[in-house]
CSV table of C-alpha atoms in Angstrom, one decimal:
chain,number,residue,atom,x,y,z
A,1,UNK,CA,11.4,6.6,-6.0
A,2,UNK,CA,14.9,7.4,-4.3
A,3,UNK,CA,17.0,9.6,-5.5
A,4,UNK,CA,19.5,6.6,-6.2
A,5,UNK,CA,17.2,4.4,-8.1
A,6,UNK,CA,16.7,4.5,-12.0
A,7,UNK,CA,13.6,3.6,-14.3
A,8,UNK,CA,14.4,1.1,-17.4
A,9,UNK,CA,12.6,1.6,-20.1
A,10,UNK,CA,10.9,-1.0,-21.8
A,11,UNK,CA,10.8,0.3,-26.0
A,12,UNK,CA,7.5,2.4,-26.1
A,13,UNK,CA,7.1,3.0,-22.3
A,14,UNK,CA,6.3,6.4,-20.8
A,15,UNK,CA,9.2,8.2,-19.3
A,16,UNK,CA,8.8,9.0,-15.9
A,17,UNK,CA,8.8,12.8,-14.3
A,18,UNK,CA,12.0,14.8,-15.4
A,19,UNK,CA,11.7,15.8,-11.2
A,20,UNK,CA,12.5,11.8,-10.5
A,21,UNK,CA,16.5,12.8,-12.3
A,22,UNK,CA,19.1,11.7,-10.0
A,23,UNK,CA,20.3,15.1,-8.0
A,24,UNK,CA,23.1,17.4,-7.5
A,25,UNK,CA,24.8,15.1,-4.7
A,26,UNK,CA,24.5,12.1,-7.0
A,27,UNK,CA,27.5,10.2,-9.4
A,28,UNK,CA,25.4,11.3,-12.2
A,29,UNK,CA,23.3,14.5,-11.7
A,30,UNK,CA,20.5,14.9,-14.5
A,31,UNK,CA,20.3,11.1,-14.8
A,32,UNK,CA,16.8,10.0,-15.7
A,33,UNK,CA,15.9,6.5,-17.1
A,34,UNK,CA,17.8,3.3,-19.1
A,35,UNK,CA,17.0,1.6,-22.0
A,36,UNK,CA,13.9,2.1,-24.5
A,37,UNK,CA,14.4,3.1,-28.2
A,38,UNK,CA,16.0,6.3,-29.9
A,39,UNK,CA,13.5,6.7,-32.5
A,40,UNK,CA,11.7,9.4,-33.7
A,41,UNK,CA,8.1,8.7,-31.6
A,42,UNK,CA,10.2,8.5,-28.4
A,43,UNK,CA,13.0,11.1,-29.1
A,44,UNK,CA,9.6,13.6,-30.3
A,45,UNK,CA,8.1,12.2,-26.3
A,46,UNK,CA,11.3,12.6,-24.7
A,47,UNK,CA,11.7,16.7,-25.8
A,48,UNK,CA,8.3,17.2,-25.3
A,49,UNK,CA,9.1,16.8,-21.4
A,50,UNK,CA,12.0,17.8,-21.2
A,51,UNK,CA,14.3,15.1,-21.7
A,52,UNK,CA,17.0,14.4,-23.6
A,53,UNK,CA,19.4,11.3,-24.9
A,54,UNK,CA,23.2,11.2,-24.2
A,55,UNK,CA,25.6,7.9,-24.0
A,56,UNK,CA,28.2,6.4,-25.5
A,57,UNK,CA,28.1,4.1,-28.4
A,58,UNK,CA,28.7,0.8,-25.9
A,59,UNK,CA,25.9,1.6,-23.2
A,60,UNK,CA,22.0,1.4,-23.7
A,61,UNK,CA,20.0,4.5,-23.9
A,62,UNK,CA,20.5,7.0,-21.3
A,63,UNK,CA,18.0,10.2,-20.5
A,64,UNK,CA,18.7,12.7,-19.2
A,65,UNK,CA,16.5,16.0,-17.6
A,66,UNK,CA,19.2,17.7,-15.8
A,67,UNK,CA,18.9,20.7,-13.2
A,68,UNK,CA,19.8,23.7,-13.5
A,69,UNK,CA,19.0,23.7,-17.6
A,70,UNK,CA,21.8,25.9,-19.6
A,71,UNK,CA,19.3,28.2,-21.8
A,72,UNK,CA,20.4,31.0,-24.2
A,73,UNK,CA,17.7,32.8,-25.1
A,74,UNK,CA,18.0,34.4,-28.7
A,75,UNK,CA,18.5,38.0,-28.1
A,76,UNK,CA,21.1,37.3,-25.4
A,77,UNK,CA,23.7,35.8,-27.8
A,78,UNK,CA,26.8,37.4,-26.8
A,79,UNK,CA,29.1,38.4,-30.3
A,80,UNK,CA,32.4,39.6,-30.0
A,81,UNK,CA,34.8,41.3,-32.2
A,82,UNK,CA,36.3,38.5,-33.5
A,83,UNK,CA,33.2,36.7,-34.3
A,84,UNK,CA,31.5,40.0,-35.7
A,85,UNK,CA,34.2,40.2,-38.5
A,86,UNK,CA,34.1,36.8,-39.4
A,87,UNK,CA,30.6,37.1,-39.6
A,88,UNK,CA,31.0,40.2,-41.4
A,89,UNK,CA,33.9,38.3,-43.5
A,90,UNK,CA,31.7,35.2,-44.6
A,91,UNK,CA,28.2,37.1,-45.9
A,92,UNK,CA,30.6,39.2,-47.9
A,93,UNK,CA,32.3,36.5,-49.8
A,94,UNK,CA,30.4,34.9,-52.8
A,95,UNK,CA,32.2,31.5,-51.9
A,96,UNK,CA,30.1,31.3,-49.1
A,97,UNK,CA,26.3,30.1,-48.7
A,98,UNK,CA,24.1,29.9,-45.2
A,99,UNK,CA,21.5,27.4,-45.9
A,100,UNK,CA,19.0,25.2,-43.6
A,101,UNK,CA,17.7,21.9,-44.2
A,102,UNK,CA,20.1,21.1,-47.4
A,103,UNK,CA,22.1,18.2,-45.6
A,104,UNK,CA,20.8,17.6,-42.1
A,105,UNK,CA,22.8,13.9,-42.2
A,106,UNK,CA,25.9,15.4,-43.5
A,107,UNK,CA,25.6,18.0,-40.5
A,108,UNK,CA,25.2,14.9,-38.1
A,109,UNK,CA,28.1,13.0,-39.5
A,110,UNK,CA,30.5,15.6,-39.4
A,111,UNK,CA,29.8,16.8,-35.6
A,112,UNK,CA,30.0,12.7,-34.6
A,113,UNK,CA,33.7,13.4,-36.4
A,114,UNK,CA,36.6,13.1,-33.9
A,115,UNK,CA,38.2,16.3,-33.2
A,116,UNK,CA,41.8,17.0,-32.8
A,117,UNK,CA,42.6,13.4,-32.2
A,118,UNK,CA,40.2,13.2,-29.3
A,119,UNK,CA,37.5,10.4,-29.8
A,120,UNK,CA,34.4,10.7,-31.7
A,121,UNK,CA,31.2,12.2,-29.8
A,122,UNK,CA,28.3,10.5,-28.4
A,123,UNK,CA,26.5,10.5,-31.8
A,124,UNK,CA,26.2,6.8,-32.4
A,125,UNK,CA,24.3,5.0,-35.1
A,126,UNK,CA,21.0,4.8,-33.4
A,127,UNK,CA,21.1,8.8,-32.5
A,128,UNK,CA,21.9,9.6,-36.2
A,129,UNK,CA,18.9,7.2,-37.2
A,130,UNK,CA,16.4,8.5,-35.1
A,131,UNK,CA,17.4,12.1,-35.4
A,132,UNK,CA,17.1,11.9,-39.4
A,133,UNK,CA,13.8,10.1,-39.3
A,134,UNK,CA,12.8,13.3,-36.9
A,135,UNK,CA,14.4,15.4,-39.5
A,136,UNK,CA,11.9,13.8,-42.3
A,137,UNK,CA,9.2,15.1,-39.8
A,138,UNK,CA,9.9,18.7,-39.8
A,139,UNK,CA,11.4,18.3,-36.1
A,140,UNK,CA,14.9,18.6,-36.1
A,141,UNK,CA,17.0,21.3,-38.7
A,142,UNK,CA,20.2,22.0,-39.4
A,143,UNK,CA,22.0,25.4,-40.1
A,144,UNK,CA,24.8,25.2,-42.6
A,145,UNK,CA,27.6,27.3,-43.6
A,146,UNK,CA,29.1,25.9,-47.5
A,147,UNK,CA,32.0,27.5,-49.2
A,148,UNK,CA,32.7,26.4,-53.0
A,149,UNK,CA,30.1,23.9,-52.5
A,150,UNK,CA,31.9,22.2,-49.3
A,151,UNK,CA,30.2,22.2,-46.2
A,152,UNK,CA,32.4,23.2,-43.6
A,153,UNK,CA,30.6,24.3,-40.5
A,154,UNK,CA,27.2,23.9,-39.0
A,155,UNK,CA,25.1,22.7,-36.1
A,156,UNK,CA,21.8,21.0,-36.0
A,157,UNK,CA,18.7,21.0,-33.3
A,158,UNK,CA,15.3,19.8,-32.2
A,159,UNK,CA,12.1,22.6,-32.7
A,160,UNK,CA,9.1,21.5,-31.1
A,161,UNK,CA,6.3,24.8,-31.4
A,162,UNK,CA,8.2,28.0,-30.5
A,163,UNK,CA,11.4,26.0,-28.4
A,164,UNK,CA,14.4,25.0,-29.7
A,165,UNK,CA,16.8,22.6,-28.5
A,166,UNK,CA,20.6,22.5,-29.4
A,167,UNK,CA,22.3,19.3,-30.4
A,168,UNK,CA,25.4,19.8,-31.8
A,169,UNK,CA,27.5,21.9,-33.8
A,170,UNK,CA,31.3,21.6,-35.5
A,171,UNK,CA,33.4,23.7,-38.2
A,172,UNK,CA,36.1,23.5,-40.0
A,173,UNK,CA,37.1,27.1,-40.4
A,174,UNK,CA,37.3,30.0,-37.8
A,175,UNK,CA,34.4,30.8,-35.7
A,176,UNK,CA,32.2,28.5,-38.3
A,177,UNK,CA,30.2,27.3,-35.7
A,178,UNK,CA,29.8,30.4,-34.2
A,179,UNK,CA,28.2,32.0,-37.2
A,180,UNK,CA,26.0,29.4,-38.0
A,181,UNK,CA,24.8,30.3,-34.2
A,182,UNK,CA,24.3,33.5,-34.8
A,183,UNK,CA,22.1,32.6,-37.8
A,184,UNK,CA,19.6,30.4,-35.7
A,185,UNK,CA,19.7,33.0,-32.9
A,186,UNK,CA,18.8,35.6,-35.0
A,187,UNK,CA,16.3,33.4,-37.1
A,188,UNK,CA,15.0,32.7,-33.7
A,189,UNK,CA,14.2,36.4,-33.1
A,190,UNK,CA,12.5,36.7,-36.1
A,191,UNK,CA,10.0,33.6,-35.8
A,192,UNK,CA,9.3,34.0,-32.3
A,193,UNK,CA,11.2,31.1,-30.9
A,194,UNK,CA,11.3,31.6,-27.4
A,195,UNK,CA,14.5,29.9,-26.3
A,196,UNK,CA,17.4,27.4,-27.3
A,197,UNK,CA,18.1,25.1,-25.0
A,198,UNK,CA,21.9,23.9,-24.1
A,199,UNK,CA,21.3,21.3,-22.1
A,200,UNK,CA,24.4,21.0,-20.1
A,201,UNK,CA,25.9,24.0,-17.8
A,202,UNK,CA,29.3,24.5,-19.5
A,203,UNK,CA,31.7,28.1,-18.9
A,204,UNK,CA,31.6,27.8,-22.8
A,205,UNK,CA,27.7,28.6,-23.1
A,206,UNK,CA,27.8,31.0,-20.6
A,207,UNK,CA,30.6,33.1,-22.8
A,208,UNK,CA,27.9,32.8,-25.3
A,209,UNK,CA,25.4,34.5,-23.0
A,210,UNK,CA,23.4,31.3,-22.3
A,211,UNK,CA,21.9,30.8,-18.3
A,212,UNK,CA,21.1,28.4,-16.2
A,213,UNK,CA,17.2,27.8,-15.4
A,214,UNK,CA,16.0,25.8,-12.3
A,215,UNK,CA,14.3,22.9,-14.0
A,216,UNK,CA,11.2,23.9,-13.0
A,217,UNK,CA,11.3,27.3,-15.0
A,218,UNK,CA,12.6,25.3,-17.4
A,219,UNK,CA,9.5,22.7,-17.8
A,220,UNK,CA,7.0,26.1,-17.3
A,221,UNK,CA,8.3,27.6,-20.2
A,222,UNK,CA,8.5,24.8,-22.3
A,223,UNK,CA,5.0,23.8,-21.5
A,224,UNK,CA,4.5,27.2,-22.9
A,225,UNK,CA,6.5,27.4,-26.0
A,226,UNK,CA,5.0,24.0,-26.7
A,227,UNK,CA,1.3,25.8,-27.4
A,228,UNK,CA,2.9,27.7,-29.6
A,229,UNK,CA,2.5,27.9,-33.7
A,230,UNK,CA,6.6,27.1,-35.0
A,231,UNK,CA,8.2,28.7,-37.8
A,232,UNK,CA,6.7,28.1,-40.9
A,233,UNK,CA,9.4,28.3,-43.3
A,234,UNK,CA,12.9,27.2,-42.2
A,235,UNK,CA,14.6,29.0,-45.0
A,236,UNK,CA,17.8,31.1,-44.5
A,237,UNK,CA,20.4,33.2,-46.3
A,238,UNK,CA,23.0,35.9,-46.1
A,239,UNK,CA,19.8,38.3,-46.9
A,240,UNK,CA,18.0,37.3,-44.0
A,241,UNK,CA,20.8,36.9,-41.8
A,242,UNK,CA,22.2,40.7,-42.4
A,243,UNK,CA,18.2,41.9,-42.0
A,244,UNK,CA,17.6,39.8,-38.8
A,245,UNK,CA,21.4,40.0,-37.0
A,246,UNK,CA,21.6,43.6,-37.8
A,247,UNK,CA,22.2,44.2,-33.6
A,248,UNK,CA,25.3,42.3,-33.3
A,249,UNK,CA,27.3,43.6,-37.0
């Protein structure tokens, strides 16, 4: 296969190599395969490998298994000073709750949301369906920050054995987001997940301390984290989180 040629999916076929994504040079760079299904089976195939879903609510599936791979790795979160004391500001206020788990939709919904008058994201009806029915799995979690009973700030990700994969994330109040990322990286650390991938190399997640891996790295240590027992609980509260992000208050 050329670099300029793409595989389509028939629904249920095998994905080819991640190493056949269209290259650096290339209009799309990471650009892997066409068509298929977004269900669970194929979105629990596609992670498994190293590949990934992202298009727009007109186009058919798109994969994607770019290179270099943006991957924060849980004890290299970078916190600042403002986002210790909000941190510090939100476990200390009885209106506020970090859970996981308690409204993985709701999570989903609200980071497909347009922002600031911008357009909504890529999260489409069939990535919200097959991302819940991999929810009712045990694959994909969300972390959730609530205050007065309102949800206003979380993100939500894939865990396959000890790797982790960010989706998305969204808040509604200052640096939300941020400490609901500090509560997976640190949850992280404690079960022994060995990375989180980003997916995309963005300025943004490199402020946050995430890297970029070759690809091939990246499929090694996936192939690794993959032999790996997960968490076994995916519990979490302001107990854990003070016990477990200890470093970075």
């Amino acid at each position: 296969m050329t670099p300029w040629q793409l595989a389509r999916l028939r629904p249920g076929a095998a994905f080819p190599p991640p190493e056949q994504a269209w290259p650096a040079e290339s209009p799309y760079p990471g650009l892997l395969a066409i068509g298929g299904r977004v269900d669970a089976p194929t979105l629990r195939s596609a992670y498994a490998q190293g590949i990934f879903p992202w298009f727009g609510e007109d186009e058919p599936p798109l994969w994607w298994s770019p290179d270099p791979r943006m991957v924060l790795l849980p004890r290299d979160l970078k916190v600042r000073r403002s986002l210790r004391q909000s941190a510090r500001r939100y476990a200390a206020d009885p209106r506020f709750e970090l859970r996981v788990d308690s409204a993985f939709e709701q999570v989903m919904r609200a980071c497909a949301a347009p922002r600031d008058g911008a357009p909504g994201t890529w999260i489409g009806p069939s990535i919200l369906r097959g991302y819940v029915d991999l929810h009712g799995q045990g694959l994909a979690h969300s972390f959730e920050l609530w205050r007065d009973g309102e949800l206003v700030a979380g993100l939500y990700l894939v865990a396959l054995g000890a790797a982790a994969f960010g989706e998305s994330m969204f808040t509604r109040i200052d640096d939300g987001s941020k400490v609901a990322l500090m509560a997976l990286c640190g949850f992280a650390q404690h079960h022994g997940l060995r990375f989180i991938d980003c997916q995309q190399q963005t300025a943004h997640l490199a402020s946050l301390g995430a890297e970029a891996w070759p690809r091939e790295r990246f499929l090694r240590e996936l192939r690794q984290a993959r032999t790996l027992e997960g968490p076994a609980s995916w519990q979490y509260d302001w107990a854990q989180f003070r016990q477990h992000c200890a470093a970075w208050l």
